[in-house]
Tab-separated table of C-alpha atoms in Angstrom:
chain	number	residue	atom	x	y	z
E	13	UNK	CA	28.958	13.959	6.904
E	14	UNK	CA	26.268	12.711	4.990
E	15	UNK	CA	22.814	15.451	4.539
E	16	UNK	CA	19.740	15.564	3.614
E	17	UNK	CA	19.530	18.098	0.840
E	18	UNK	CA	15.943	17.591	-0.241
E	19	UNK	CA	12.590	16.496	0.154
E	20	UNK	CA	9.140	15.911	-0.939
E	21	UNK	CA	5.949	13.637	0.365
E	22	UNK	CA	2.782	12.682	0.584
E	23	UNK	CA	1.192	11.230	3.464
E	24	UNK	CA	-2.921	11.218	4.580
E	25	UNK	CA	-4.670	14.427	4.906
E	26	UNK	CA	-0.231	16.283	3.980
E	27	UNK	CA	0.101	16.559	0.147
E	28	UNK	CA	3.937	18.573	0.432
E	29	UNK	CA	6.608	19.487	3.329
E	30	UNK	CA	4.531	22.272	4.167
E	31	UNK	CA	1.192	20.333	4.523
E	32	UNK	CA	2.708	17.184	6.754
E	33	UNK	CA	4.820	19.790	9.190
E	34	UNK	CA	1.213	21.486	9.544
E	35	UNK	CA	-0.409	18.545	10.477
E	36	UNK	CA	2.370	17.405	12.733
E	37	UNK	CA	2.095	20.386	14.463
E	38	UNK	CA	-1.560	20.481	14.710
E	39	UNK	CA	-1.474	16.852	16.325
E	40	UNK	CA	-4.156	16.645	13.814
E	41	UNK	CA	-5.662	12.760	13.190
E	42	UNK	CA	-5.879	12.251	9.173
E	43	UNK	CA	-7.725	9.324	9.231
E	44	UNK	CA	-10.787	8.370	7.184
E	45	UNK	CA	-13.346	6.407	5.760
E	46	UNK	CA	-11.527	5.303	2.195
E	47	UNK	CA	-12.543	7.381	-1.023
E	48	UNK	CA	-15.996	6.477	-2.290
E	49	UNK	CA	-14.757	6.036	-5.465
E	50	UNK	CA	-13.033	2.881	-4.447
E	51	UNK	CA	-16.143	1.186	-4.330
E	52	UNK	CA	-14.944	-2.503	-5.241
E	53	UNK	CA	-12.569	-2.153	-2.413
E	54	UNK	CA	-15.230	-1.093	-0.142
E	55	UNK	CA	-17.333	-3.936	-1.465
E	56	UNK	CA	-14.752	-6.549	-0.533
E	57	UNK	CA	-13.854	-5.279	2.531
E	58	UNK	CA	-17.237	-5.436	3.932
E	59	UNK	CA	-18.326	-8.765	2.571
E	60	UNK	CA	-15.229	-10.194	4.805
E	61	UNK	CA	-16.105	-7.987	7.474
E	62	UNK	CA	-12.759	-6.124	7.722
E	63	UNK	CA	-12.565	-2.518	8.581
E	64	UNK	CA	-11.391	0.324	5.715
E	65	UNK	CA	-10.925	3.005	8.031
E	66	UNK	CA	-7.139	3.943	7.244
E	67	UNK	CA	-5.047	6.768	5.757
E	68	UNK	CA	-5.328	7.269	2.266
E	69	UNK	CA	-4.150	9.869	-0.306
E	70	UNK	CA	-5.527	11.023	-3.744
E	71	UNK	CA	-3.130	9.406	-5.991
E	72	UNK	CA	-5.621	8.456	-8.761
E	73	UNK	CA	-4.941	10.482	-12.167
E	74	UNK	CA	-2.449	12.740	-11.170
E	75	UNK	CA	0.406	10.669	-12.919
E	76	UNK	CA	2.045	13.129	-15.683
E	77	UNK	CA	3.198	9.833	-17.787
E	78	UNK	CA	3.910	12.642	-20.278
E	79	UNK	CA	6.329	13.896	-18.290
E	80	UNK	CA	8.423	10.382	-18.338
E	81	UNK	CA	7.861	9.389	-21.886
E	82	UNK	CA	5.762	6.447	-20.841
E	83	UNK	CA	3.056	5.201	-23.250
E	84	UNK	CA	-0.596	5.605	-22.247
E	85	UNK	CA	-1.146	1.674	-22.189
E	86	UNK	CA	2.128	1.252	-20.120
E	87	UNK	CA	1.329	3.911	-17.133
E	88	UNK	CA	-2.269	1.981	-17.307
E	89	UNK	CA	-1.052	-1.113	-15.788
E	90	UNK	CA	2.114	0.537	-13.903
E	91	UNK	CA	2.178	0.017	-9.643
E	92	UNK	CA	0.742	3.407	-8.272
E	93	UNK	CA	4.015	3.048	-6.368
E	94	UNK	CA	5.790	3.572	-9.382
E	95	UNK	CA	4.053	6.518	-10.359
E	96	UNK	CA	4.281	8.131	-6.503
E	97	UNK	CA	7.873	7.854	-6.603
E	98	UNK	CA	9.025	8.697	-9.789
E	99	UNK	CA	6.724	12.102	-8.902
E	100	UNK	CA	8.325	12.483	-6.128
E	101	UNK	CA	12.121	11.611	-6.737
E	102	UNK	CA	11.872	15.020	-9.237
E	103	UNK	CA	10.074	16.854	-6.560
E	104	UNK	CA	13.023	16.185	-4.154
E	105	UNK	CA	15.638	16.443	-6.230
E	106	UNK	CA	14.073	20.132	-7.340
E	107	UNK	CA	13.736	20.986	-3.814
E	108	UNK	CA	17.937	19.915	-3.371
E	109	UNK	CA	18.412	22.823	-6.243
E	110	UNK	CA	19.603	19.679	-8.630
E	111	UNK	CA	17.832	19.521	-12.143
E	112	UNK	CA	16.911	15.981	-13.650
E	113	UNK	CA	19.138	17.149	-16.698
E	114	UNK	CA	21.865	17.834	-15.045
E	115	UNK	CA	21.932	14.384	-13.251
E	116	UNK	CA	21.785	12.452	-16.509
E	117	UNK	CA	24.656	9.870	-16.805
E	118	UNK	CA	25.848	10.602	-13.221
E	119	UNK	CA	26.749	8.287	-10.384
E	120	UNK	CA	23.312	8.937	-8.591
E	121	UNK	CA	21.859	5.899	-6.597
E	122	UNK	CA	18.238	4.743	-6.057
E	123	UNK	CA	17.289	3.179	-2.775
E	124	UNK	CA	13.616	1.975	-2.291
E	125	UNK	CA	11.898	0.447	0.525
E	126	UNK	CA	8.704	-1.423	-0.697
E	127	UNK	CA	6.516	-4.387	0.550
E	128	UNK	CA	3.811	-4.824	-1.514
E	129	UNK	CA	2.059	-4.600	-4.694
E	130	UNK	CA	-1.300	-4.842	-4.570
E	131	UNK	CA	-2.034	-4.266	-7.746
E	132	UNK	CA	0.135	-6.952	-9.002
E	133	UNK	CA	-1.851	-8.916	-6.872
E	134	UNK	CA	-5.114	-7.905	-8.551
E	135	UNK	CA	-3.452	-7.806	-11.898
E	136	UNK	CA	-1.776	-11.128	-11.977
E	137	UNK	CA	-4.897	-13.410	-10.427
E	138	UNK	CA	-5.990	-13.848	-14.478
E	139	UNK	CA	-2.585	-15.406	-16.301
E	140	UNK	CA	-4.281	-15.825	-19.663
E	141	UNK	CA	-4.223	-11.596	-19.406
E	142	UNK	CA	-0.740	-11.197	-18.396
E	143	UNK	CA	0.978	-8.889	-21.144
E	144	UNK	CA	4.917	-7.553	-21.359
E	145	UNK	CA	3.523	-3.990	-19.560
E	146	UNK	CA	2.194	-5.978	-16.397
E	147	UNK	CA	5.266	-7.318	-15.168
E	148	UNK	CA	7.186	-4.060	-16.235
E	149	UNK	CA	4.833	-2.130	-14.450
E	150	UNK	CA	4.550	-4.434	-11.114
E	151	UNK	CA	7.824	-5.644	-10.384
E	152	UNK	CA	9.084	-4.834	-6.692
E	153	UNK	CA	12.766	-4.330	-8.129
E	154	UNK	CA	11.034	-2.023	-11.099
E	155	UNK	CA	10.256	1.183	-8.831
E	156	UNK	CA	13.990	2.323	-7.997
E	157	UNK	CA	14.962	0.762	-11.678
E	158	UNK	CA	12.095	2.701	-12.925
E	159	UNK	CA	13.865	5.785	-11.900
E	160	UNK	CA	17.216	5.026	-12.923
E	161	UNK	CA	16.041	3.935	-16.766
E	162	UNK	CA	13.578	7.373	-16.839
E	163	UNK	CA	16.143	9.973	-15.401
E	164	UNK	CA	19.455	7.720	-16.889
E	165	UNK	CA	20.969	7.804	-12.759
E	166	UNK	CA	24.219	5.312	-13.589
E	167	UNK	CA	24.537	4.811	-9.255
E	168	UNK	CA	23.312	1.674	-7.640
E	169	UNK	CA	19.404	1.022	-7.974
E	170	UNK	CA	18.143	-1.380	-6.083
E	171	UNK	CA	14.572	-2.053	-3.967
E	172	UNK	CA	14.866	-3.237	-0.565
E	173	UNK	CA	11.744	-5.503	1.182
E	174	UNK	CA	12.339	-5.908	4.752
E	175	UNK	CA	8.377	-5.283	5.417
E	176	UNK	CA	7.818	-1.976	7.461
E	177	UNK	CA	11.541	-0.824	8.088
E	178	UNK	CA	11.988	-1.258	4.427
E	179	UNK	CA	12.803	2.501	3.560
E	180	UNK	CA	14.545	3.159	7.094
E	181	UNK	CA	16.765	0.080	5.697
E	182	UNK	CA	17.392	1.760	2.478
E	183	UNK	CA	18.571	4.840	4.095
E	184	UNK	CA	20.837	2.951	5.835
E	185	UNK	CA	22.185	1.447	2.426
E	186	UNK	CA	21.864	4.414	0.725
E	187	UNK	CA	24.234	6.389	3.524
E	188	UNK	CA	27.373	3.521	3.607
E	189	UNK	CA	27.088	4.006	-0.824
E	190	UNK	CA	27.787	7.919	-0.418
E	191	UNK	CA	30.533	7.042	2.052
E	192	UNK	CA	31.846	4.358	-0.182
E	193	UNK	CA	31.712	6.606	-2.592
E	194	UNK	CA	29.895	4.551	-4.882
E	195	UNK	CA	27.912	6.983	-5.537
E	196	UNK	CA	27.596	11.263	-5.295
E	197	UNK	CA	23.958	11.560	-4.922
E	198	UNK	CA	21.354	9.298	-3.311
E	199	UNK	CA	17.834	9.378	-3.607
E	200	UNK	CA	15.640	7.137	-1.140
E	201	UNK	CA	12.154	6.569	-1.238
E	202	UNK	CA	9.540	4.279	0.464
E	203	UNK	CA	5.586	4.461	-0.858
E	204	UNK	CA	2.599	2.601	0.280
E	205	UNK	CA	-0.665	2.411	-1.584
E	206	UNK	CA	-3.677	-0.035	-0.659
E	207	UNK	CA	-5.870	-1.518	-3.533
E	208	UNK	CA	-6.369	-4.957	-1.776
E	209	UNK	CA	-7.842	-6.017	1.740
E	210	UNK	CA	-5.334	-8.426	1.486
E	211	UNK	CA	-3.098	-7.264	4.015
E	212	UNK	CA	-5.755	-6.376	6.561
E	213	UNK	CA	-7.099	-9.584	6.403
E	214	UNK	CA	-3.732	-11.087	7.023
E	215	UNK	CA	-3.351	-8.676	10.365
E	216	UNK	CA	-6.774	-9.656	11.644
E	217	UNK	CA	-5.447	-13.207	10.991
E	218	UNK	CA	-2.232	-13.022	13.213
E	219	UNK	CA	-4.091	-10.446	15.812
E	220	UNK	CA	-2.309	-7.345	14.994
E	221	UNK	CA	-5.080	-5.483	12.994
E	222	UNK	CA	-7.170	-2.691	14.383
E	223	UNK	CA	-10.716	-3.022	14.652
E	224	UNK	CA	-11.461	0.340	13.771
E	225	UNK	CA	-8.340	1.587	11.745
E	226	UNK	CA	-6.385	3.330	14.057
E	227	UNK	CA	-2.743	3.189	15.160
E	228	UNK	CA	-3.236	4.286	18.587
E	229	UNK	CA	0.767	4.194	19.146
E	230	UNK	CA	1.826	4.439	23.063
E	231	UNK	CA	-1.830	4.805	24.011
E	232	UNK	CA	-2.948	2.680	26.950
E	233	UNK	CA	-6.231	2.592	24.216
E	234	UNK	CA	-3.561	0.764	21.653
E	235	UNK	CA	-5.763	-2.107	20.038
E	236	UNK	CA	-3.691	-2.599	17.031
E	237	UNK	CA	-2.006	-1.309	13.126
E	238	UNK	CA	-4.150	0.657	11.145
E	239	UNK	CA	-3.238	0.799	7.289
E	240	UNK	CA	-1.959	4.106	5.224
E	241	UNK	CA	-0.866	5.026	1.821
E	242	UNK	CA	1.696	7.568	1.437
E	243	UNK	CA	5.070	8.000	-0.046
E	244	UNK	CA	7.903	9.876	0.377
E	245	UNK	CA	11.255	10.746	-0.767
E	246	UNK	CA	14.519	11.710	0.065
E	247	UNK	CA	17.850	12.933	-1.307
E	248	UNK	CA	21.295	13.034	0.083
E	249	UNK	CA	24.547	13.646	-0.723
E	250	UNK	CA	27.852	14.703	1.053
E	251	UNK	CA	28.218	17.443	3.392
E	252	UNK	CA	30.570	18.858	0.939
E	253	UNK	CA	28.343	17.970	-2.332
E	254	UNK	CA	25.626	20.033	-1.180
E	255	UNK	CA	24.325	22.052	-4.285
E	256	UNK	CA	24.938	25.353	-4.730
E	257	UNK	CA	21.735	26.211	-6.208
E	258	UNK	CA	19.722	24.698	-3.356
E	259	UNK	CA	19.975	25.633	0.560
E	260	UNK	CA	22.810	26.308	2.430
E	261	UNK	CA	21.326	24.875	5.345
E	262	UNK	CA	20.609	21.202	4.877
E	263	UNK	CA	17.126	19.719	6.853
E	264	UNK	CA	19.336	17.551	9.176
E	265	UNK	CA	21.951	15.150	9.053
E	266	UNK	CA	22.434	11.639	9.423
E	267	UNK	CA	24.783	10.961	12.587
E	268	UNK	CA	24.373	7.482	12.572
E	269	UNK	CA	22.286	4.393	11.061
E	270	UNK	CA	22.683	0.764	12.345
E	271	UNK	CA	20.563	-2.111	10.539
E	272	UNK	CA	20.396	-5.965	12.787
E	273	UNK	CA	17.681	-8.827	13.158
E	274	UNK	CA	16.131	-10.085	16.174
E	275	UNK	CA	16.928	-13.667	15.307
E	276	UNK	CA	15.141	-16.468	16.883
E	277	UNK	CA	12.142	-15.272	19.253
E	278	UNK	CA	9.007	-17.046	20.943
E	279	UNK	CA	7.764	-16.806	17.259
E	280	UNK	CA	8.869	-15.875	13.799
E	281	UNK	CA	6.592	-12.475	13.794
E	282	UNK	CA	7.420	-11.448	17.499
E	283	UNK	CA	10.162	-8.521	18.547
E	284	UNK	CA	13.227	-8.840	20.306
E	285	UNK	CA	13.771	-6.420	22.961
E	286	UNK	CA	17.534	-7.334	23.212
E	287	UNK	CA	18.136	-7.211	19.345
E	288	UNK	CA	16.674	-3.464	20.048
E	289	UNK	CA	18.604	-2.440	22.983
E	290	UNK	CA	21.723	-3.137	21.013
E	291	UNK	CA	20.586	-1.671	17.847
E	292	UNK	CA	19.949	1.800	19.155
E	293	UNK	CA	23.481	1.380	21.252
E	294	UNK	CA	25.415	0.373	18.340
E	295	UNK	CA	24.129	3.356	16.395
E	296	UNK	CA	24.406	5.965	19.020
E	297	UNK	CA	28.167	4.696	19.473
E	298	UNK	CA	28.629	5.146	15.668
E	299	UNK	CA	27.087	8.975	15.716
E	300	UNK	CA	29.998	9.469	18.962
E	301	UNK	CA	26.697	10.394	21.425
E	302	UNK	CA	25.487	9.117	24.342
E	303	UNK	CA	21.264	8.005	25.123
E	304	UNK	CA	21.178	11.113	27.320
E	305	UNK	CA	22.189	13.585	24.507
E	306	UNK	CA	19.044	12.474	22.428
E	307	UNK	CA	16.528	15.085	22.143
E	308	UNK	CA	13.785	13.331	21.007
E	309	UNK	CA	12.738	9.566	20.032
E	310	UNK	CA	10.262	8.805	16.935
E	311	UNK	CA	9.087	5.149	17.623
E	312	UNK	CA	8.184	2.371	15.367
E	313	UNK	CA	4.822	2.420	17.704
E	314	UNK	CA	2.649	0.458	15.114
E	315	UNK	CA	0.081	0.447	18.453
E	316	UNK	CA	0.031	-3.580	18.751
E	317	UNK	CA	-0.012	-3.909	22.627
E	318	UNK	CA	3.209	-6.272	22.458
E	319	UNK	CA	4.769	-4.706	19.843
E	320	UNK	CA	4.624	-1.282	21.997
E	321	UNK	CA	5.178	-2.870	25.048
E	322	UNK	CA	8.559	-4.106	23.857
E	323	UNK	CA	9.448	-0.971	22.202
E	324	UNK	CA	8.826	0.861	25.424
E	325	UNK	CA	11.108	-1.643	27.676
E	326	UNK	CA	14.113	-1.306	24.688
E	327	UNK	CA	13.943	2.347	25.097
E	328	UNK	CA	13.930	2.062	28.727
E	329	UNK	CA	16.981	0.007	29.190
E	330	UNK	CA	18.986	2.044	26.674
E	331	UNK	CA	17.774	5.616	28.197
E	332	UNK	CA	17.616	4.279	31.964
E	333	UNK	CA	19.919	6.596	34.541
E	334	UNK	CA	18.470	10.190	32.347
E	335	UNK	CA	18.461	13.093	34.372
E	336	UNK	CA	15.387	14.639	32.141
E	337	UNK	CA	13.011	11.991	30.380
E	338	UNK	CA	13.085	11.714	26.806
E	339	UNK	CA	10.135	12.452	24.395
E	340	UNK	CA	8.878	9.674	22.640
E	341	UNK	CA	6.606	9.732	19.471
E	342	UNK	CA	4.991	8.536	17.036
E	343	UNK	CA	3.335	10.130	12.968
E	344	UNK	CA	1.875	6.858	13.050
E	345	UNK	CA	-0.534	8.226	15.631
E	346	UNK	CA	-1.863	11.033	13.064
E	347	UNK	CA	-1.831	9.083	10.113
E	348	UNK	CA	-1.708	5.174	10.575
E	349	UNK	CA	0.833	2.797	9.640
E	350	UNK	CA	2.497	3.130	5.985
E	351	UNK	CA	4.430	-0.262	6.171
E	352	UNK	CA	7.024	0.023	3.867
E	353	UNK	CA	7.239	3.931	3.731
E	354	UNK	CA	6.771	4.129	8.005
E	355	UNK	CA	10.526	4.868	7.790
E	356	UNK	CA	10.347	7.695	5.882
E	357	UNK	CA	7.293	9.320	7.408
E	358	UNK	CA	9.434	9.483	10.436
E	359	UNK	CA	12.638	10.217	8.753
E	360	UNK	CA	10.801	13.360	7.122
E	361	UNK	CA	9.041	14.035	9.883
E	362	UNK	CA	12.422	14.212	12.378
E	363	UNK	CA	14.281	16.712	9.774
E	364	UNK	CA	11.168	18.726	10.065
E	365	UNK	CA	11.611	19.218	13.819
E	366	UNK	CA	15.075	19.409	13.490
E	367	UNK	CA	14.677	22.139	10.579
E	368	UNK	CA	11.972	23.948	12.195
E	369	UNK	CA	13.846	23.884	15.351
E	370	UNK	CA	10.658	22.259	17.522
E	371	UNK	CA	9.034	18.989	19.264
E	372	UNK	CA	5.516	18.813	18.628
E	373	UNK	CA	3.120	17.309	21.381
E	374	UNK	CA	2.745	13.502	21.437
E	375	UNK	CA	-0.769	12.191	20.377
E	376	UNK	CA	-2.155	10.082	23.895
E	377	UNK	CA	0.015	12.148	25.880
E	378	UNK	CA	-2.951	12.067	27.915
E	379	UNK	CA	-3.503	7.879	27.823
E	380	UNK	CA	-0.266	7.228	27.821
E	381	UNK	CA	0.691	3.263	28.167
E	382	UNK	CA	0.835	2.160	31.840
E	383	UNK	CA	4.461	1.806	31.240
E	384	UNK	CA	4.747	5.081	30.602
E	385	UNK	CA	4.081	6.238	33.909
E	386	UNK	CA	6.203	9.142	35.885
E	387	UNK	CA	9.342	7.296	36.677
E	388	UNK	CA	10.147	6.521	32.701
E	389	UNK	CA	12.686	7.945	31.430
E	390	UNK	CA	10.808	8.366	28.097
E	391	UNK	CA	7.946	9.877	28.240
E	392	UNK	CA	5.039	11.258	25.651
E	393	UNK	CA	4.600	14.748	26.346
E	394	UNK	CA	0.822	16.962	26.231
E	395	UNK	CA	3.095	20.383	24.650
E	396	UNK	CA	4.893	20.931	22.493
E	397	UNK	CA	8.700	22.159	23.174
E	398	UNK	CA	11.407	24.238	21.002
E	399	UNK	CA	14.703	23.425	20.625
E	400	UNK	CA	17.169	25.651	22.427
E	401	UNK	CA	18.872	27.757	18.768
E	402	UNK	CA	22.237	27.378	17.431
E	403	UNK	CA	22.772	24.399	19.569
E	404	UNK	CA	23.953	20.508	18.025
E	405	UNK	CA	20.440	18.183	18.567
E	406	UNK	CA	20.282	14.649	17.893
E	407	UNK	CA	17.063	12.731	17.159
E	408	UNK	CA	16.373	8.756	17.055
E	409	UNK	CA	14.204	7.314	14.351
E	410	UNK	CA	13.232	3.779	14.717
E	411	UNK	CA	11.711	1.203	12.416
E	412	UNK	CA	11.449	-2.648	12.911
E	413	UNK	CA	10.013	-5.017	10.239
E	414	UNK	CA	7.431	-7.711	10.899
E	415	UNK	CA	10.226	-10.410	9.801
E	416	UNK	CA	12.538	-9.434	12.406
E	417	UNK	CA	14.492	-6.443	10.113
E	418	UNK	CA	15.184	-3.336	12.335
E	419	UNK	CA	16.804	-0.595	11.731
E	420	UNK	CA	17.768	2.639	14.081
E	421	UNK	CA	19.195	6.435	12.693
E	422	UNK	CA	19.856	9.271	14.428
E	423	UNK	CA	19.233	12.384	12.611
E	424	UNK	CA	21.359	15.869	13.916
E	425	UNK	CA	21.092	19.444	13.037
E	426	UNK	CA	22.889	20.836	10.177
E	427	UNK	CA	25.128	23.837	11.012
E	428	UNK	CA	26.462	26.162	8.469
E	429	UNK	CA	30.131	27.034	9.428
């Protein structure tokens, strides 16, 4: 059985576990105007007329490139991403009971999801300025090799892009390496930070953009993504690996993870509802449960009106015939869309409940979409529910990438015999 042993995060208006199950449990909306100090962004933004509003974090000057060795110049120019995760990665790995120097030289593995660079993007528009640091600092593939080279991790390292299920896809990865045993330690990690309208202008393009920020997942008021920064991070190991300096009681564990592609569609962008039926099938057969014994669904629910509407019909087809409806949700809801770190917002947010022993409420329980209505059998609920204790649950988390990459997991509650 494969754990999670630690974790650490930061996601809009949640700096820390503590923070995000807070907010989660308030139902509380983090979304805001972006810092004021990002005036150039601001600037650009409203001379092409596209809206800011989003989830954002503080992630300016808090690097400790002390902490890493990393010369002053270097961490200048280094992907914010970068920075985020290597933070992180030591905060989770602290919060396992495992101490960076007693990982050095060991088979530990790095699996990042990641998208995006946008400071790349703003970095590498002048060539005749391009120096050595730039491309250090700003390659994709340099975030989980990054962490490898700082805290010497001799596993696999390797950065996955498959757009927003990016870090639910390196979970997936990062799972079948422990079981391979190709490694005895993995730590996964997805981050999202915006510097560029770049990608908002590209969803306004193709229709999928928000006109005023906000991912209004499930909502019969759904008009679209809204953007977030955030990052978080994950490590796992074997059931029997756990450490014994850390909790004896792991946050959940990982039943089940199934990875597929929608293939061809009406267009290259658009969901497949039968690629999604099968995906969540083929990884509840692999976690040895049946749809009924799920306790609880988090969605991809980036609030596009097709993109839900498909979601919704998947999940109704795989959890038709339930005696009790399902509950259905969505953290995009409270803090907008983090692309490539969406999967592990959810993934965090599921070991939470499971940990904590609780459902929240589901944000527009009280708009739900039309499909939503009575006879559903997965429904967004207006309160929220506890688990029944000492009983085995089993949670869903879905992601699905805007090139056609999805990817399914079902989380379960760690028991100590």
């Amino acid at each position: 059985m494969i754990v999670i042993a630690g974790m650490s995060c930061h996601f809009p208006g949640a700096d820390g576990l503590a923070a995000f199950w807070k907010l989660i449990k308030a139902n509380q909306s983090a979304i805001s105007d972006p810092p004021p100090h990002r005036s150039e962004f601001i600037r650009v933004a409203d001379e092409l007329q596209i809206p800011v509003r989003g989830g954002y974090i503080a992630h300016e000057n808090t690097f400790d490139a002390d902490r890493f060795h990393i010369p002053e110049r270097e961490a200048l120019w280094m992907d914010p991403q970068q920075k985020l995760v290597l933070t992180h990665a030591c905060n989770a790995l602290e919060d396992a009971g495992l101490t960076v120097d007693a990982l050095k030289g060991s088979r530990t593995g790095v699996f990042v999801g990641a998208m995006a660079n946008d400071l790349a993007y703003l970095q590498f528009g002048d060539v005749a300025r391009i120096e050595g640091v730039n491309v250090i600092g700003n390659g994709l593939c340099m975030i989980a090799n990054r962490l490898s080279y700082e805290l010497d991790l001799h596993g696999p390292s390797m950065t996955i892009d498959t757009a927003c299920s990016s870090s639910l896809v390196a979970a997936h990865y990062a799972v079948r390496a422990l079981r391979d045993f190709e490694c005895d330690v993995a730590v996964v990690a997805g981050g999202n930070v915006i510097l560029s309208t770049m990608l908002q202008k590209f969803y306004q393009l193709i229709g999928v953009g928000s006109p005023d920020g906000n991912c209004r997942s499930f909502s019969q008021h759904a008009n679209g993504i809204g953007r977030a920064e955030g990052v978080g991070v994950l490590v796992l190991c074997r059931e029997q690996d756990l450490p014994v300096s850390g909790r004896r009681r792991a946050y959940a564990a990982i039943g089940g993870s199934q990875v597929n592609h929608g293939g061809l569609t009406s267009r290259f962008t658009a969901p497949s509802i039968q690629a999604q039926v099968a995906l969540l099938r083929q990884t509840y057969a692999q976690a040895s449960i049946q749809p009924h014994e799920i306790a609880y669904v988090e969605g991809h629910g980036t609030g596009t009106r097709q993109g839900d509407l498909m979601e919704i019909k998947a999940l109704q087809e795989v959890f038709q015939g339930r005696e009790l409806a399902c509950p259905l949700g969505a953290v995009k809801s409270l803090i907008n869309h983090t692309e490539a770190a969406s999967g592990m917002a959810g993934l965090i947010k599921v070991a939470l409940m499971l940990h904590h022993e609780q459902i929240p409420a589901s944000t527009y329980a009280d708009s739900p979409a039309a499909l939503l209505d009575a006879s559903s059998p997965v429904q967004l609920i207006p309160d929220a529910r506890s688990l029944r204790p000492h009983r085995a649950h089993h949670m869903g988390v879905s992601a699905f990438g805007l090139g056609g990459t999805n990817a399914h997991a079902v989380l379960a509650s760690h028991r100590v015999a």
